[in-house]
């Protein structure tokens, strides 16, 4: 089954409103909504903010039979081409806040784990096609950098570009990716840009987040129509 996950109400509420045959499954800290969206059986959920919530929710989704995971939400744009409203489709995800460099590991690498997690090519292709159908937005395929931090400085942006080659900054994608990778479950992260992660990002985020969250939702909707067969 396809799982669709967001971090916040604004990121899933427009999908939830259209979910048919809805059944709510309660777990500690999270509710999963099972139903049918545009004829496709799905699990839909708001996982909460940050990597711990994202990992926990992903584990629940996998236990309930998720065989593909699509994350939809907003991000701070880090790639210089990105403006508010544009869309990032993940090539891969990294955890920019992991630092075990004192023991000789590269920045972002959890000892014993992969330094990054690649998104599924078929889900990526479906997401890019759908994103290009959203009017007036630029689509960037790139690296999603996740951390339990809201990035709001030029130095933060520079670090994510230079140390990680990131396209955008958010707070969940790599946790979803890490859990999916352990289970061999394909994933993709789709983010619309609510701010550019530099000074003033907090103001832009508050102003634009609810509106641009719709773009990511439009991409998910578009993906459902052209989804490749499940592996
Ligand atoms: N989500 C949206 N904007 C963000 C930012 N600037 N940093 C981290 N997560 C975000």
CSV table of C-alpha atoms in Angstrom, one decimal, residues 61-138:
chain,number,residue,atom,x,y,z
A,61,UNK,CA,3.3,2.9,8.4
A,62,UNK,CA,5.6,0.0,7.5
A,63,UNK,CA,4.0,-2.2,10.2
A,64,UNK,CA,0.6,-1.4,8.6
A,65,UNK,CA,1.7,-2.6,5.2
A,66,UNK,CA,3.1,0.5,3.5
A,67,UNK,CA,5.2,-0.7,0.5
A,68,UNK,CA,6.0,2.8,-0.8
A,69,UNK,CA,6.3,6.0,1.2
A,70,UNK,CA,5.8,9.6,-0.2
A,71,UNK,CA,6.6,12.5,2.1
A,72,UNK,CA,4.9,15.8,1.3
A,73,UNK,CA,5.6,19.1,3.0
A,74,UNK,CA,7.4,22.4,3.0
A,75,UNK,CA,11.1,23.2,3.2
A,76,UNK,CA,13.6,26.0,3.3
A,77,UNK,CA,15.2,26.4,-0.2
A,78,UNK,CA,19.0,26.1,-0.2
A,79,UNK,CA,19.7,25.7,-3.9
A,80,UNK,CA,20.2,29.2,-5.3
A,81,UNK,CA,17.6,28.6,-8.1
A,82,UNK,CA,14.8,28.1,-5.6
A,83,UNK,CA,12.2,30.7,-4.7
A,84,UNK,CA,9.2,30.5,-2.4
A,85,UNK,CA,6.6,28.2,-4.0
A,86,UNK,CA,9.1,26.1,-6.0
A,87,UNK,CA,9.3,22.4,-5.6
A,88,UNK,CA,12.1,20.0,-4.6
A,89,UNK,CA,11.9,16.3,-5.4
A,90,UNK,CA,14.5,14.3,-3.5
A,91,UNK,CA,17.4,12.6,-5.2
A,92,UNK,CA,18.5,11.5,-1.7
A,93,UNK,CA,18.4,12.5,1.9
A,94,UNK,CA,21.1,13.3,4.5
A,95,UNK,CA,21.1,14.2,8.2
A,96,UNK,CA,22.9,17.5,8.4
A,97,UNK,CA,22.8,17.6,12.2
A,98,UNK,CA,24.6,14.4,12.8
A,99,UNK,CA,28.2,15.1,14.0
A,100,UNK,CA,30.4,12.2,14.9
A,101,UNK,CA,33.4,13.9,13.2
A,102,UNK,CA,35.4,13.6,16.5
A,103,UNK,CA,35.6,9.9,16.0
A,104,UNK,CA,36.6,10.3,12.3
A,105,UNK,CA,33.2,10.0,10.6
A,106,UNK,CA,32.1,12.4,7.9
A,107,UNK,CA,29.7,15.1,8.9
A,108,UNK,CA,26.2,13.7,8.6
A,109,UNK,CA,27.2,10.1,9.0
A,110,UNK,CA,25.7,7.9,11.8
A,111,UNK,CA,28.3,5.2,12.5
A,112,UNK,CA,27.3,2.0,10.9
A,113,UNK,CA,24.7,3.7,8.6
A,114,UNK,CA,24.8,4.9,5.1
A,115,UNK,CA,25.9,8.6,4.7
A,116,UNK,CA,22.8,9.2,2.6
A,117,UNK,CA,19.7,7.4,1.4
A,118,UNK,CA,18.7,7.4,-2.3
A,119,UNK,CA,15.0,8.0,-3.3
A,120,UNK,CA,13.3,5.5,-5.5
A,121,UNK,CA,13.8,6.3,-9.2
A,122,UNK,CA,10.3,5.4,-10.2
A,123,UNK,CA,8.7,7.4,-7.4
A,124,UNK,CA,11.1,10.3,-8.2
A,125,UNK,CA,10.1,10.2,-11.9
A,126,UNK,CA,6.4,10.2,-11.1
A,127,UNK,CA,6.9,13.1,-8.6
A,128,UNK,CA,8.9,15.2,-11.1
A,129,UNK,CA,6.3,14.6,-13.9
A,130,UNK,CA,3.5,15.7,-11.5
A,131,UNK,CA,5.5,18.6,-10.1
A,132,UNK,CA,6.0,20.0,-13.7
A,133,UNK,CA,2.3,20.0,-14.0
A,134,UNK,CA,1.9,22.6,-11.2
A,135,UNK,CA,1.6,25.9,-12.9
A,136,UNK,CA,4.3,28.6,-12.3
A,137,UNK,CA,6.7,26.7,-10.2
A,138,UNK,CA,10.3,25.7,-10.8
